[in-house]
mmCIF file of C-alpha atoms in Angstrom:
data_model
loop_
_atom_site.group_PDB
_atom_site.id
_atom_site.type_symbol
_atom_site.label_atom_id
_atom_site.label_comp_id
_atom_site.label_asym_id
_atom_site.label_seq_id
_atom_site.Cartn_x
_atom_site.Cartn_y
_atom_site.Cartn_z
ATOM 1 C CA MET A 10 128.143 108.966 112.328
ATOM 2 C CA PRO A 11 127.287 110.238 115.406
ATOM 3 C CA CYS A 12 124.211 113.353 115.371
ATOM 4 C CA PRO A 13 126.302 116.805 116.457
ATOM 5 C CA SER A 14 123.831 117.693 119.410
ATOM 6 C CA HIS A 15 123.121 114.250 120.554
ATOM 7 C CA ASN A 16 125.661 111.238 121.428
ATOM 8 C CA THR A 17 123.104 108.454 121.180
ATOM 9 C CA THR A 18 121.449 108.811 117.566
ATOM 10 C CA TYR A 19 122.840 108.515 114.020
ATOM 11 C CA ASP A 20 121.548 109.622 110.855
ATOM 12 C CA GLY A 21 119.861 106.799 109.483
ATOM 13 C CA CYS A 22 120.483 108.339 105.396
ATOM 14 C CA ASN A 23 123.932 109.057 105.989
ATOM 15 C CA ILE A 24 125.246 105.563 107.048
ATOM 16 C CA HIS A 25 122.904 103.901 104.649
ATOM 17 C CA GLU A 26 124.704 106.477 101.891
ATOM 18 C CA THR A 27 128.491 104.902 103.256
ATOM 19 C CA LEU A 28 127.050 101.423 103.556
ATOM 20 C CA ASP A 29 125.634 101.497 100.140
ATOM 21 C CA LYS A 30 128.535 102.936 98.633
ATOM 22 C CA SER A 31 131.370 101.005 100.113
ATOM 23 C CA PHE A 32 129.425 97.777 99.464
ATOM 24 C CA MET A 33 129.085 99.150 95.290
ATOM 25 C CA ASN A 34 132.647 99.512 95.400
ATOM 26 C CA VAL A 35 133.140 95.702 96.377
ATOM 27 C CA SER A 36 130.150 94.383 94.968
ATOM 28 C CA GLU A 37 131.894 95.913 91.624
ATOM 29 C CA THR A 38 135.217 94.077 92.374
ATOM 30 C CA ILE A 39 133.242 90.889 93.260
ATOM 31 C CA THR A 40 130.248 90.120 91.334
ATOM 32 C CA GLN A 41 127.386 92.527 89.542
ATOM 33 C CA PRO A 42 124.601 92.830 91.857
ATOM 34 C CA LEU A 43 121.260 91.144 90.639
ATOM 35 C CA VAL A 44 120.021 94.180 90.565
ATOM 36 C CA SER A 45 121.461 97.074 89.255
ATOM 37 C CA GLU A 46 120.947 100.871 90.269
ATOM 38 C CA HIS A 47 119.602 101.586 86.905
ATOM 39 C CA ILE A 48 116.945 98.284 86.522
ATOM 40 C CA LEU A 49 116.069 99.947 90.190
ATOM 41 C CA TYR A 50 115.185 102.825 89.069
ATOM 42 C CA TRP A 51 112.610 101.867 86.269
ATOM 43 C CA ILE A 52 111.877 99.688 88.692
ATOM 44 C CA ARG A 53 110.008 102.083 91.241
ATOM 45 C CA MET A 54 109.487 104.725 88.475
ATOM 46 C CA ILE A 55 106.821 101.588 87.030
ATOM 47 C CA VAL A 56 105.743 99.835 89.665
ATOM 48 C CA LEU A 57 105.320 102.834 92.410
ATOM 49 C CA GLY A 58 104.362 105.774 89.934
ATOM 50 C CA CYS A 59 102.862 104.487 87.364
ATOM 51 C CA LEU A 60 101.450 101.727 88.920
ATOM 52 C CA CYS A 61 101.074 101.645 92.497
ATOM 53 C CA GLN A 62 100.167 105.367 93.029
ATOM 54 C CA PRO A 63 97.115 105.611 90.845
ATOM 55 C CA ILE A 64 95.868 101.937 92.642
ATOM 56 C CA ALA A 65 96.807 103.744 95.897
ATOM 57 C CA LEU A 66 94.761 107.273 94.902
ATOM 58 C CA PHE A 67 91.413 104.901 93.696
ATOM 59 C CA GLY A 68 91.737 103.493 96.470
ATOM 60 C CA VAL A 69 91.489 106.147 98.891
ATOM 61 C CA THR A 70 88.288 106.740 97.121
ATOM 62 C CA THR A 71 86.527 103.944 96.991
ATOM 63 C CA ASN A 72 87.107 103.409 100.578
ATOM 64 C CA ALA A 73 85.836 106.831 101.585
ATOM 65 C CA ILE A 74 82.330 104.926 100.190
ATOM 66 C CA ASN A 75 82.606 101.580 101.953
ATOM 67 C CA LEU A 76 83.147 103.963 104.905
ATOM 68 C CA LEU A 77 80.383 106.338 103.758
ATOM 69 C CA VAL A 78 77.557 103.236 102.627
ATOM 70 C CA TYR A 79 78.370 101.284 105.729
ATOM 71 C CA ILE A 80 77.848 103.796 108.690
ATOM 72 C CA LYS A 81 74.716 104.707 106.562
ATOM 73 C CA LEU A 82 73.759 101.015 106.696
ATOM 74 C CA GLY A 83 74.514 101.143 110.785
ATOM 75 C CA VAL A 84 76.186 99.550 112.948
ATOM 76 C CA LYS A 85 73.102 96.884 113.726
ATOM 77 C CA ASP A 86 74.533 93.799 111.708
ATOM 78 C CA PRO A 87 77.953 92.273 113.514
ATOM 79 C CA MET A 88 79.315 92.061 109.990
ATOM 80 C CA ASN A 89 78.420 95.864 108.642
ATOM 81 C CA VAL A 90 81.249 97.364 111.910
ATOM 82 C CA SER A 91 83.974 94.029 110.922
ATOM 83 C CA LEU A 92 83.850 95.458 107.284
ATOM 84 C CA ILE A 93 83.662 99.564 108.573
ATOM 85 C CA GLY A 94 86.971 98.625 110.901
ATOM 86 C CA LEU A 95 88.525 97.409 107.005
ATOM 87 C CA SER A 96 87.547 100.071 105.230
ATOM 88 C CA ILE A 97 89.120 102.340 107.562
ATOM 89 C CA SER A 98 92.279 100.361 107.580
ATOM 90 C CA ASP A 99 92.620 99.748 104.116
ATOM 91 C CA PHE A 100 91.731 104.199 104.188
ATOM 92 C CA ILE A 101 94.652 104.980 105.626
ATOM 93 C CA SER A 102 96.911 102.667 104.331
ATOM 94 C CA CYS A 103 96.050 103.845 100.863
ATOM 95 C CA VAL A 104 96.710 107.733 101.892
ATOM 96 C CA ALA A 105 99.998 106.356 103.354
ATOM 97 C CA GLN A 106 101.249 104.762 100.343
ATOM 98 C CA ILE A 107 100.281 107.988 98.446
ATOM 99 C CA TRP A 108 103.514 109.359 100.255
ATOM 100 C CA PHE A 109 105.372 106.504 99.934
ATOM 101 C CA ASN A 110 105.416 106.144 96.676
ATOM 102 C CA LEU A 111 105.754 109.972 96.444
ATOM 103 C CA CYS A 112 109.166 110.112 98.361
ATOM 104 C CA LEU A 113 110.400 106.574 96.123
ATOM 105 C CA PHE A 114 109.380 108.142 93.229
ATOM 106 C CA PRO A 115 112.672 109.090 91.412
ATOM 107 C CA PRO A 116 111.815 112.509 89.343
ATOM 108 C CA PHE A 117 110.491 113.379 92.873
ATOM 109 C CA MET A 118 113.995 112.297 94.609
ATOM 110 C CA GLU A 119 116.237 114.489 92.140
ATOM 111 C CA LEU A 120 114.747 117.596 93.346
ATOM 112 C CA ASP A 121 116.031 120.088 95.119
ATOM 113 C CA LEU A 122 113.832 119.260 98.724
ATOM 114 C CA PRO A 123 114.144 120.560 102.475
ATOM 115 C CA PHE A 124 114.245 116.785 103.267
ATOM 116 C CA ARG A 125 115.591 113.972 102.420
ATOM 117 C CA PRO A 126 112.878 111.769 100.410
ATOM 118 C CA LEU A 127 114.878 108.776 101.066
ATOM 119 C CA GLY A 128 114.486 108.803 104.914
ATOM 120 C CA THR A 129 110.920 110.815 104.832
ATOM 121 C CA HIS A 130 108.942 108.283 104.253
ATOM 122 C CA TYR A 131 110.098 105.802 106.376
ATOM 123 C CA LEU A 132 108.004 107.137 109.477
ATOM 124 C CA PHE A 133 105.126 109.038 107.735
ATOM 125 C CA GLY A 134 104.131 106.514 104.634
ATOM 126 C CA ALA A 135 105.872 103.214 105.268
ATOM 127 C CA TRP A 136 105.304 102.242 109.306
ATOM 128 C CA PRO A 137 101.624 104.149 108.688
ATOM 129 C CA HIS A 138 100.835 101.120 105.618
ATOM 130 C CA ILE A 139 102.465 98.605 107.594
ATOM 131 C CA THR A 140 100.384 99.332 110.210
ATOM 132 C CA CYS A 141 97.112 99.427 108.687
ATOM 133 C CA VAL A 142 98.062 96.650 106.651
ATOM 134 C CA LYS A 143 98.514 94.386 109.291
ATOM 135 C CA ILE A 144 95.285 95.121 110.575
ATOM 136 C CA THR A 145 93.976 94.488 107.913
ATOM 137 C CA THR A 146 95.263 91.523 108.078
ATOM 138 C CA PHE A 147 93.518 90.570 111.480
ATOM 139 C CA ILE A 148 90.376 91.924 110.481
ATOM 140 C CA THR A 149 90.406 90.237 107.563
ATOM 141 C CA ALA A 150 91.135 86.819 109.058
ATOM 142 C CA PHE A 151 88.698 87.317 112.053
ATOM 143 C CA ILE A 152 85.886 87.817 108.942
ATOM 144 C CA THR A 153 86.653 84.923 107.625
ATOM 145 C CA ILE A 154 86.876 82.752 110.889
ATOM 146 C CA GLU A 155 83.846 84.361 112.628
ATOM 147 C CA ARG A 156 81.770 83.697 109.572
ATOM 148 C CA CYS A 157 83.414 80.260 109.113
ATOM 149 C CA LEU A 158 81.803 78.863 112.656
ATOM 150 C CA CYS A 159 78.605 80.487 112.080
ATOM 151 C CA VAL A 160 78.075 78.358 109.285
ATOM 152 C CA THR A 161 79.642 75.135 111.246
ATOM 153 C CA PHE A 162 77.608 76.535 114.717
ATOM 154 C CA PRO A 163 75.255 78.469 113.544
ATOM 155 C CA LEU A 164 72.868 78.527 116.911
ATOM 156 C CA LYS A 165 75.692 79.000 119.624
ATOM 157 C CA VAL A 166 77.560 81.843 117.411
ATOM 158 C CA LYS A 167 75.089 84.109 116.604
ATOM 159 C CA GLN A 168 74.062 84.381 120.302
ATOM 160 C CA ILE A 169 78.182 85.343 121.087
ATOM 161 C CA ILE A 170 78.793 86.917 118.154
ATOM 162 C CA THR A 171 76.980 90.479 118.929
ATOM 163 C CA THR A 172 77.922 94.013 117.898
ATOM 164 C CA LYS A 173 79.364 95.083 120.794
ATOM 165 C CA ARG A 174 81.741 92.335 121.436
ATOM 166 C CA VAL A 175 82.695 92.538 117.479
ATOM 167 C CA THR A 176 83.297 96.438 118.102
ATOM 168 C CA ILE A 177 85.500 95.650 121.103
ATOM 169 C CA ILE A 178 87.356 93.251 118.745
ATOM 170 C CA ILE A 179 88.072 95.517 116.343
ATOM 171 C CA VAL A 180 89.293 98.096 118.723
ATOM 172 C CA PHE A 181 91.355 95.889 120.230
ATOM 173 C CA PHE A 182 93.295 94.768 116.880
ATOM 174 C CA TYR A 183 93.881 98.947 115.833
ATOM 175 C CA VAL A 184 94.995 99.702 119.875
ATOM 176 C CA LEU A 185 97.309 96.578 119.377
ATOM 177 C CA ASN A 186 98.648 97.071 115.786
ATOM 178 C CA GLY A 187 99.245 100.721 117.437
ATOM 179 C CA GLY A 188 100.921 100.276 120.176
ATOM 180 C CA LEU A 189 103.778 97.512 118.456
ATOM 181 C CA ALA A 190 104.322 100.555 116.241
ATOM 182 C CA VAL A 191 105.019 103.378 118.919
ATOM 183 C CA PRO A 192 108.458 102.230 119.764
ATOM 184 C CA VAL A 193 109.164 102.775 116.012
ATOM 185 C CA PHE A 194 108.764 106.176 116.398
ATOM 186 C CA TYR A 195 110.960 106.403 119.529
ATOM 187 C CA VAL A 196 114.459 104.769 118.003
ATOM 188 C CA ASN A 197 113.456 106.620 114.711
ATOM 189 C CA TYR A 198 112.725 110.460 114.256
ATOM 190 C CA TYR A 199 113.734 113.385 111.983
ATOM 191 C CA ASP A 200 115.916 116.513 112.137
ATOM 192 C CA TRP A 201 118.003 118.822 110.875
ATOM 193 C CA VAL A 202 121.306 117.624 109.745
ATOM 194 C CA PHE A 203 123.851 119.617 107.644
ATOM 195 C CA SER A 204 124.272 118.036 103.909
ATOM 196 C CA PRO A 205 128.199 118.367 102.963
ATOM 197 C CA GLU A 206 127.307 117.138 99.594
ATOM 198 C CA ARG A 207 124.101 119.435 99.470
ATOM 199 C CA ASN A 208 125.953 122.224 101.343
ATOM 200 C CA ARG A 209 122.544 122.924 103.402
ATOM 201 C CA THR A 210 120.597 121.392 105.842
ATOM 202 C CA LEU A 211 118.161 119.170 105.672
ATOM 203 C CA TYR A 212 115.155 117.170 107.712
ATOM 204 C CA THR A 213 116.365 113.645 107.915
ATOM 205 C CA LEU A 214 116.047 110.252 109.080
ATOM 206 C CA MET A 215 117.419 110.020 112.770
ATOM 207 C CA PHE A 216 117.754 106.622 114.678
ATOM 208 C CA ARG A 217 118.714 105.874 118.017
ATOM 209 C CA LYS A 218 121.493 103.255 118.490
ATOM 210 C CA GLU A 219 118.690 100.833 120.015
ATOM 211 C CA ARG A 220 117.350 100.635 116.685
ATOM 212 C CA ALA A 221 117.923 97.101 115.714
ATOM 213 C CA GLU A 222 116.955 95.894 119.190
ATOM 214 C CA VAL A 223 113.683 97.604 119.154
ATOM 215 C CA GLU A 224 112.590 96.801 115.321
ATOM 216 C CA GLY A 225 114.439 93.120 115.342
ATOM 217 C CA PRO A 226 111.533 91.652 117.541
ATOM 218 C CA LEU A 227 108.555 93.993 116.187
ATOM 219 C CA PHE A 228 110.050 92.773 111.891
ATOM 220 C CA PHE A 229 109.298 89.084 113.701
ATOM 221 C CA LEU A 230 105.588 89.924 115.494
ATOM 222 C CA LEU A 231 104.631 91.910 112.749
ATOM 223 C CA GLY A 232 105.761 90.543 109.770
ATOM 224 C CA ILE A 233 106.084 86.921 110.214
ATOM 225 C CA PHE A 234 104.290 85.673 113.968
ATOM 226 C CA PHE A 235 101.171 87.474 113.465
ATOM 227 C CA PRO A 236 100.491 86.769 109.648
ATOM 228 C CA THR A 237 101.279 82.827 109.848
ATOM 229 C CA PHE A 238 98.500 82.629 112.169
ATOM 230 C CA ALA A 239 96.537 84.671 110.644
ATOM 231 C CA PHE A 240 96.949 83.832 106.811
ATOM 232 C CA VAL A 241 96.515 79.779 107.786
ATOM 233 C CA GLY A 242 94.067 80.455 109.653
ATOM 234 C CA MET A 243 92.272 82.227 106.646
ATOM 235 C CA LEU A 244 93.312 79.267 104.170
ATOM 236 C CA VAL A 245 91.398 76.390 106.572
ATOM 237 C CA SER A 246 88.242 79.118 107.088
ATOM 238 C CA THR A 247 88.247 79.815 103.678
ATOM 239 C CA TYR A 248 88.611 75.600 102.893
ATOM 240 C CA ILE A 249 85.429 75.170 105.416
ATOM 241 C CA LEU A 250 83.075 78.011 104.086
ATOM 242 C CA LEU A 251 84.362 77.001 100.068
ATOM 243 C CA TYR A 252 83.015 73.237 101.272
ATOM 244 C CA LYS A 253 79.954 74.453 103.003
ATOM 245 C CA LEU A 254 78.570 76.498 100.115
ATOM 246 C CA LYS A 255 79.001 73.493 97.836
ATOM 247 C CA GLN A 256 77.222 71.325 100.286
ATOM 248 C CA ASN A 257 74.125 73.863 100.586
ATOM 249 C CA ALA A 258 74.432 74.122 96.789
ATOM 250 C CA LYS A 259 73.859 70.568 96.039
ATOM 251 C CA TRP A 260 71.259 70.402 98.633
ATOM 252 C CA ARG A 261 68.588 72.664 97.101
ATOM 253 C CA GLN A 262 69.473 71.464 93.868
ATOM 254 C CA GLY A 263 68.193 67.880 95.545
ATOM 255 C CA VAL A 264 64.912 69.917 96.689
ATOM 256 C CA THR A 265 63.925 71.577 93.765
ATOM 257 C CA GLY A 266 64.715 67.914 91.876
ATOM 258 C CA ASN A 267 62.438 65.690 94.409
ATOM 259 C CA SER A 268 58.796 65.012 94.237
ATOM 260 C CA SER A 269 56.454 66.059 96.804
ATOM 261 C CA ALA A 270 56.566 62.453 98.402
ATOM 262 C CA ASN A 271 60.337 62.924 99.364
ATOM 263 C CA ALA A 272 59.587 66.706 100.747
ATOM 264 C CA GLU A 273 59.266 66.081 104.717
ATOM 265 C CA LYS A 274 62.005 64.195 104.228
ATOM 266 C CA GLU A 275 63.795 66.371 102.900
ATOM 267 C CA GLU A 276 62.803 69.636 105.029
ATOM 268 C CA GLY A 277 64.381 67.762 108.652
ATOM 269 C CA SER A 278 67.742 68.324 106.989
ATOM 270 C CA SER A 279 67.105 72.092 106.073
ATOM 271 C CA LYS A 280 68.427 72.902 109.894
ATOM 272 C CA ASN A 281 71.509 72.691 109.238
ATOM 273 C CA GLN A 282 71.630 74.564 105.344
ATOM 274 C CA LEU A 283 72.437 77.875 104.693
ATOM 275 C CA SER A 284 69.393 80.352 104.357
ATOM 276 C CA PRO A 285 69.894 82.826 101.664
ATOM 277 C CA ARG A 286 71.178 85.990 103.171
ATOM 278 C CA ASP A 287 73.744 83.642 104.851
ATOM 279 C CA ALA A 288 74.721 82.187 101.786
ATOM 280 C CA LYS A 289 75.481 85.415 100.164
ATOM 281 C CA VAL A 290 77.512 86.874 103.162
ATOM 282 C CA THR A 291 79.816 83.423 103.166
ATOM 283 C CA LYS A 292 79.924 84.177 99.475
ATOM 284 C CA MET A 293 80.977 87.579 100.176
ATOM 285 C CA VAL A 294 83.281 86.985 102.653
ATOM 286 C CA VAL A 295 84.938 83.931 100.969
ATOM 287 C CA MET A 296 85.618 86.379 97.723
ATOM 288 C CA ILE A 297 87.447 88.806 100.439
ATOM 289 C CA SER A 298 89.390 86.119 102.079
ATOM 290 C CA VAL A 299 90.359 84.611 98.931
ATOM 291 C CA LEU A 300 91.426 88.499 97.467
ATOM 292 C CA PHE A 301 93.628 88.431 100.337
ATOM 293 C CA LEU A 302 95.515 85.641 100.196
ATOM 294 C CA ILE A 303 95.936 86.019 96.493
ATOM 295 C CA SER A 304 97.434 89.130 97.206
ATOM 296 C CA PHE A 305 99.653 88.556 100.182
ATOM 297 C CA SER A 306 101.017 84.631 99.232
ATOM 298 C CA PRO A 307 103.527 86.394 97.382
ATOM 299 C CA VAL A 308 104.272 88.844 100.411
ATOM 300 C CA MET A 309 104.582 86.106 102.825
ATOM 301 C CA ILE A 310 106.760 84.390 100.728
ATOM 302 C CA SER A 311 109.141 86.701 99.510
ATOM 303 C CA THR A 312 109.180 87.650 104.007
ATOM 304 C CA TYR A 313 110.332 84.290 104.757
ATOM 305 C CA ILE A 314 113.288 84.272 101.452
ATOM 306 C CA MET A 315 113.967 87.770 103.529
ATOM 307 C CA LEU A 316 114.427 85.759 106.779
ATOM 308 C CA ALA A 317 116.354 83.234 105.398
ATOM 309 C CA SER A 318 119.060 85.425 103.671
ATOM 310 C CA PRO A 319 121.057 87.185 105.509
ATOM 311 C CA GLU A 320 121.882 89.262 102.428
ATOM 312 C CA LEU A 321 118.298 90.401 101.731
ATOM 313 C CA LYS A 322 118.540 93.567 104.321
ATOM 314 C CA GLU A 323 119.411 96.809 104.444
ATOM 315 C CA GLY A 324 123.255 96.968 103.819
ATOM 316 C CA GLY A 325 123.252 93.604 102.474
ATOM 317 C CA ALA A 326 124.764 92.091 99.494
ATOM 318 C CA ARG A 327 121.140 92.242 97.820
ATOM 319 C CA GLU A 328 119.511 95.188 99.401
ATOM 320 C CA ASN A 329 118.633 96.325 95.699
ATOM 321 C CA LEU A 330 116.894 92.950 95.203
ATOM 322 C CA LEU A 331 115.565 93.548 98.647
ATOM 323 C CA HIS A 332 113.631 96.780 97.385
ATOM 324 C CA ALA A 333 112.936 96.396 94.105
ATOM 325 C CA ILE A 334 111.043 92.695 96.479
ATOM 326 C CA PHE A 335 108.588 95.221 98.306
ATOM 327 C CA SER A 336 108.300 97.719 95.432
ATOM 328 C CA PHE A 337 105.989 94.815 93.972
ATOM 329 C CA ASN A 338 104.635 93.649 97.559
ATOM 330 C CA TYR A 339 103.690 97.092 98.313
ATOM 331 C CA LEU A 340 101.915 97.123 95.151
ATOM 332 C CA LEU A 341 99.697 94.390 96.122
ATOM 333 C CA GLU A 342 98.770 95.355 99.422
ATOM 334 C CA THR A 343 97.784 98.024 97.610
ATOM 335 C CA THR A 344 95.638 96.171 95.029
ATOM 336 C CA ASN A 345 94.096 94.709 98.092
ATOM 337 C CA ALA A 346 92.747 97.225 99.455
ATOM 338 C CA SER A 347 91.329 99.857 96.270
ATOM 339 C CA LEU A 348 89.078 95.665 95.214
ATOM 340 C CA ASN A 349 87.054 95.200 98.287
ATOM 341 C CA ILE A 350 84.336 97.915 96.580
ATOM 342 C CA PHE A 351 83.393 95.484 93.396
ATOM 343 C CA ILE A 352 83.452 92.257 95.507
ATOM 344 C CA TYR A 353 80.538 94.516 98.623
ATOM 345 C CA TYR A 354 78.632 95.537 95.041
ATOM 346 C CA PHE A 355 77.983 93.069 92.758
ATOM 347 C CA MET A 356 77.886 90.747 96.153
ATOM 348 C CA SER A 357 75.744 92.351 98.675
ATOM 349 C CA SER A 358 71.932 93.543 97.605
ATOM 350 C CA ASN A 359 72.030 95.948 100.610
ATOM 351 C CA TYR A 360 75.192 97.406 99.675
ATOM 352 C CA LYS A 361 74.387 98.110 96.512
ATOM 353 C CA THR A 362 71.238 99.723 96.987
ATOM 354 C CA MET A 363 72.908 101.777 99.567
ATOM 355 C CA PHE A 364 75.117 103.220 96.899
ATOM 356 C CA MET A 365 72.912 103.631 94.164
ATOM 357 C CA SER A 366 71.161 105.749 96.528
ATOM 358 C CA ILE A 367 73.626 108.075 97.727
ATOM 359 C CA ILE A 368 74.940 107.861 94.242
ATOM 360 C CA LYS A 369 71.321 109.538 92.416
ATOM 361 C CA MET A 370 70.893 111.793 95.962
ATOM 362 C CA LYS A 371 74.539 113.385 94.815
ATOM 363 C CA THR A 372 73.835 113.570 91.285
ATOM 364 C CA SER A 373 70.299 115.286 91.912
ATOM 365 C CA LYS A 374 71.816 118.047 93.894
ATOM 366 C CA ILE A 375 73.917 118.435 91.411
#
């Protein structure tokens, strides 16, 4: 539907509703959809409203705490810089997810609002969340690969990985992903449009005719290309780290059980083993990576399935199934962004000490 004020713009929500209604009429004569409107209604109610929304609120709180703790710990340690960058991206993704969940929460969608929630979620919720999730992917992959290189080539890598260089890399991840998202805010925008069914003017999503040409390549880069390389890099690095940790544990058991006569012989091989501090940091990084891999494996699989199936798209024959799948994907992504605080607390003595210090300071003021 051409926009009355712009010949090159279109009302995305109106076109979506028209396609959806025409498709549903055709589908009723051919076959029933795998996910009906009624099922999708309850999936959004339960998954987004009852599960994902509390987790997102929890994630905002926990990542704010993570930021406070690591800022107080200081940025002299390159790992702290990476974890600050990770906490910022997780914090923003959870904030955006809160608005996304609200806009797709059925009771909220049924309210008589001056805007369309189904369209308003797109630029204010979906894309900020997606962008920050990709930043999280980059940073998590960087942390895992960097730690893998540190334990494999400790003397060489530790001289290269400095606080300044890590800061530049983290900032680059933000600029790259943020820059790639900018065209989306050009081909999609919001305007006031008269709605005949509501008999009033509503603030709704609009899009220009170049939308498909712009968002197609971006979906491939942000949804397929970059995440695949990051995912593979994390898998390989995590496997190497686990091997190194197992090797280090065996060596320490051997040293403990050796007689004093063999002590000098074992001392020479200790140069290639992890120090207690490096072992703790490595275990923490492995846990961060494992949490990410578990959470994002279903997301990656569903993305490849969507790419291979032309029916799994907006306006496609399995559109409701697409929305149902991504409801669960958003739940997994938000869960990953919210649980790192437990890894930091139980696996980092510095984090735990600073966390307890902040808690005691706050409670003493009360």
